[in-house]
CSV table of C-alpha atoms in Angstrom, one decimal:
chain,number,residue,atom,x,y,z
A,1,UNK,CA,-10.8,-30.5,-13.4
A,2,UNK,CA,-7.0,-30.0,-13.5
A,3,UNK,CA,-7.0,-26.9,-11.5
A,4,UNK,CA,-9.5,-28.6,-8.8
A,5,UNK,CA,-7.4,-31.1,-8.3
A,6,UNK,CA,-4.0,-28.7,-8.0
A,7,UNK,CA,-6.1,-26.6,-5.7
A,8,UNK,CA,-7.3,-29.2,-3.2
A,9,UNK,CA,-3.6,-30.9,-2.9
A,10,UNK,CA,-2.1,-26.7,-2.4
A,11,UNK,CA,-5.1,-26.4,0.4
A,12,UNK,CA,-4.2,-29.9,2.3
A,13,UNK,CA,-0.1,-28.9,2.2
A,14,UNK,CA,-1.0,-25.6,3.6
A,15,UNK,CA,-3.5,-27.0,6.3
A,16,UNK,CA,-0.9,-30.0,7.3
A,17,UNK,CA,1.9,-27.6,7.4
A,18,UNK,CA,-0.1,-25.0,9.1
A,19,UNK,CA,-0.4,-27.7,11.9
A,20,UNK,CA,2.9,-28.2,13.2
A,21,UNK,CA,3.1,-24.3,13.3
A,22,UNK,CA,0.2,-23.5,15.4
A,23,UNK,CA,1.4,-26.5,18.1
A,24,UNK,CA,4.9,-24.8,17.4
A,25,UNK,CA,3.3,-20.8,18.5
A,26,UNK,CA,0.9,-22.5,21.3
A,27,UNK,CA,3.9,-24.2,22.6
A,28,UNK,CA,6.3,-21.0,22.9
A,29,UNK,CA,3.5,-19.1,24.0
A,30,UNK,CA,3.9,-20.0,28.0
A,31,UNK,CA,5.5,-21.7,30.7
A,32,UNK,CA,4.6,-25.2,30.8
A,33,UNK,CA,4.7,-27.6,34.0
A,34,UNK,CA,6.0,-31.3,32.6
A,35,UNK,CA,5.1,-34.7,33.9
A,36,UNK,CA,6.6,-37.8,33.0
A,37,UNK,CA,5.4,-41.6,34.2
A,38,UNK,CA,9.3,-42.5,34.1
A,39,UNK,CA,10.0,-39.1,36.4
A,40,UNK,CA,9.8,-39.8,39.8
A,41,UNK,CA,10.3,-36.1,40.7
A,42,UNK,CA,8.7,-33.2,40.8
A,43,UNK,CA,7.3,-31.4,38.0
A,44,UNK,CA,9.8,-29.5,35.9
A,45,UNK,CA,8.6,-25.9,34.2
A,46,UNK,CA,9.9,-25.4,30.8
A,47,UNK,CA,9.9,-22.9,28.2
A,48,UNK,CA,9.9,-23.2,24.4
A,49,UNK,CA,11.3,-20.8,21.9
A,50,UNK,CA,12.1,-21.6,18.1
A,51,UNK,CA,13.9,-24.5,18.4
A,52,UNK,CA,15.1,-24.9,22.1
A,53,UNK,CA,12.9,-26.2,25.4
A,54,UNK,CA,14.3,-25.6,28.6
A,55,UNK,CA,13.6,-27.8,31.5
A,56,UNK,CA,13.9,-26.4,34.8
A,57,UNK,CA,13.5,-27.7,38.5
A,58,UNK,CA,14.8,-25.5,41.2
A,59,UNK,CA,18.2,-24.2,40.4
A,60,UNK,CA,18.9,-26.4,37.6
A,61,UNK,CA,17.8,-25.8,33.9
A,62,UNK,CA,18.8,-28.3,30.9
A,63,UNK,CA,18.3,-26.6,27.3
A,64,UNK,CA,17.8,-29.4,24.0
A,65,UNK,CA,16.9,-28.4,20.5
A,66,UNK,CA,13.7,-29.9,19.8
A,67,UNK,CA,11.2,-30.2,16.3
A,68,UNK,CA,8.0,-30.7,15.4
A,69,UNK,CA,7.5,-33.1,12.1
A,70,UNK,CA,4.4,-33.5,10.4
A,71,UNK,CA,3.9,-37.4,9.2
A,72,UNK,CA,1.8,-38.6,6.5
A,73,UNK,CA,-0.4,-40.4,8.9
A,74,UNK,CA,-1.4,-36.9,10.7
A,75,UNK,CA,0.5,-37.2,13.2
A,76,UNK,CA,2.8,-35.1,14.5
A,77,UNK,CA,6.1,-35.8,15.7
A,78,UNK,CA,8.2,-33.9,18.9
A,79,UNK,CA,11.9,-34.8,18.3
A,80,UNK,CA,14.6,-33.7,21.4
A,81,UNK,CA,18.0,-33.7,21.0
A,82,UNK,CA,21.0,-32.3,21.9
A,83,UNK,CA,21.8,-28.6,23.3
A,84,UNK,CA,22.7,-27.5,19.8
A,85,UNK,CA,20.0,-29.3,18.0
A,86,UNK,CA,18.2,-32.2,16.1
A,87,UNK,CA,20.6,-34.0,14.1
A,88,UNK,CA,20.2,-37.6,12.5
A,89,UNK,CA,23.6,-38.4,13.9
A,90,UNK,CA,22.5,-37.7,17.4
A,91,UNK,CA,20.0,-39.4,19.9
A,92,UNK,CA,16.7,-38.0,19.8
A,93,UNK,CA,13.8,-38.8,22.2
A,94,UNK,CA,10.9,-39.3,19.9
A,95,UNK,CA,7.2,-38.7,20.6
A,96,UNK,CA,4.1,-37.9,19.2
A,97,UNK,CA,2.5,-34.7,20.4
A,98,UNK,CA,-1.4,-34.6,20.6
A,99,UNK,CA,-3.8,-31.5,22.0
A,100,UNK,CA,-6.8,-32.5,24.7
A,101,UNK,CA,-8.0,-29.1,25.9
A,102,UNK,CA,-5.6,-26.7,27.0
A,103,UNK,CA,-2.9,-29.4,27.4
A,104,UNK,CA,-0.3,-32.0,25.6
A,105,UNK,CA,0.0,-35.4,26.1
A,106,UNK,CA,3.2,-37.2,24.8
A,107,UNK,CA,3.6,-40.8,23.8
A,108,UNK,CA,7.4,-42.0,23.3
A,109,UNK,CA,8.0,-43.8,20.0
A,110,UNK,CA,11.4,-44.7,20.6
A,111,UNK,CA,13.4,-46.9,23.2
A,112,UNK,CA,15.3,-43.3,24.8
A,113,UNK,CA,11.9,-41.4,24.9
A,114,UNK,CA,10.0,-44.6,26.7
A,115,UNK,CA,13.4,-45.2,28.7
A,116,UNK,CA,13.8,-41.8,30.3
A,117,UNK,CA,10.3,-40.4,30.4
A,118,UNK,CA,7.3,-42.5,29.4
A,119,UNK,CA,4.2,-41.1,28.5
A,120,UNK,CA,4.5,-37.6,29.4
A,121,UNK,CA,2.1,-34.3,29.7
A,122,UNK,CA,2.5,-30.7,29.4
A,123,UNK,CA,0.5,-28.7,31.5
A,124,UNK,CA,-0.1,-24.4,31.2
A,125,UNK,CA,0.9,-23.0,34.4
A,126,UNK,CA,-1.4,-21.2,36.3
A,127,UNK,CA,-4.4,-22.9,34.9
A,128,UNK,CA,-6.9,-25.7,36.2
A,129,UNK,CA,-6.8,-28.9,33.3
A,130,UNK,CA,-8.9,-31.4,33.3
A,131,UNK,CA,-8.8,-34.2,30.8
């Protein structure tokens, strides 16, 4: 009964922890257009590698490091930060990251995430969503 019990808590780390990855891989995977409510703008493209996203419109292109946190509610978290990372120290733009078909939707869930974008969406290039 001991083993069952080890076995089923090993299989949900894996599976939670397997999460963040696979939106981590679908993310670097393609170019991206980005929509925010708070962005009166056009859309920006950006890319994702590791643990940079570049935003670019026209000429100009803005790098932040950016990570992807599982909670214990499910959820999972997208932090932004600075150029050279995500640091406690530094202000972050905090959402949570959710999947509807081929696309992401993001919902700030701090004041500098709602301030400067509002709910925002990320959108595959070169493909027709519909939500």
């Amino acid at each position: 009964m001991v083993y069952l019990k080890v076995f089923v808590m090993l299989l949900l780390v894996v599976n939670l922890a397997g999460c963040g990855n696979s939106i981590s891989k679908d993310l670097e995977s393609q170019k991206w257009e980005f929509t925010a409510q708070q962005v009166d703008s056009p859309a920006s493209t950006v890319r994702f590698n590791s643990k940079h996203v570049t935003f670019v419109k026209n000429d100009d292109s803005k790098t932040y490091g950016y990570k992807l946190k599982k909670k214990k509610d499910g959820s999972t978290q997208f932090i932004m930060g600075d150029k050279s990372g995500v640091s406690h120290r530094a202000p972050t733009k905090n959402f949570e990251i959710k999947k509807f078909n081929k696309s992401y939707k993001l919902k700030p869930t701090n004041k500098l995430a709602k301030h400067y974008y509002g709910e925002a969406k990320l959108v595959p290039i070169g493909k027709d969503e519909t939500d």
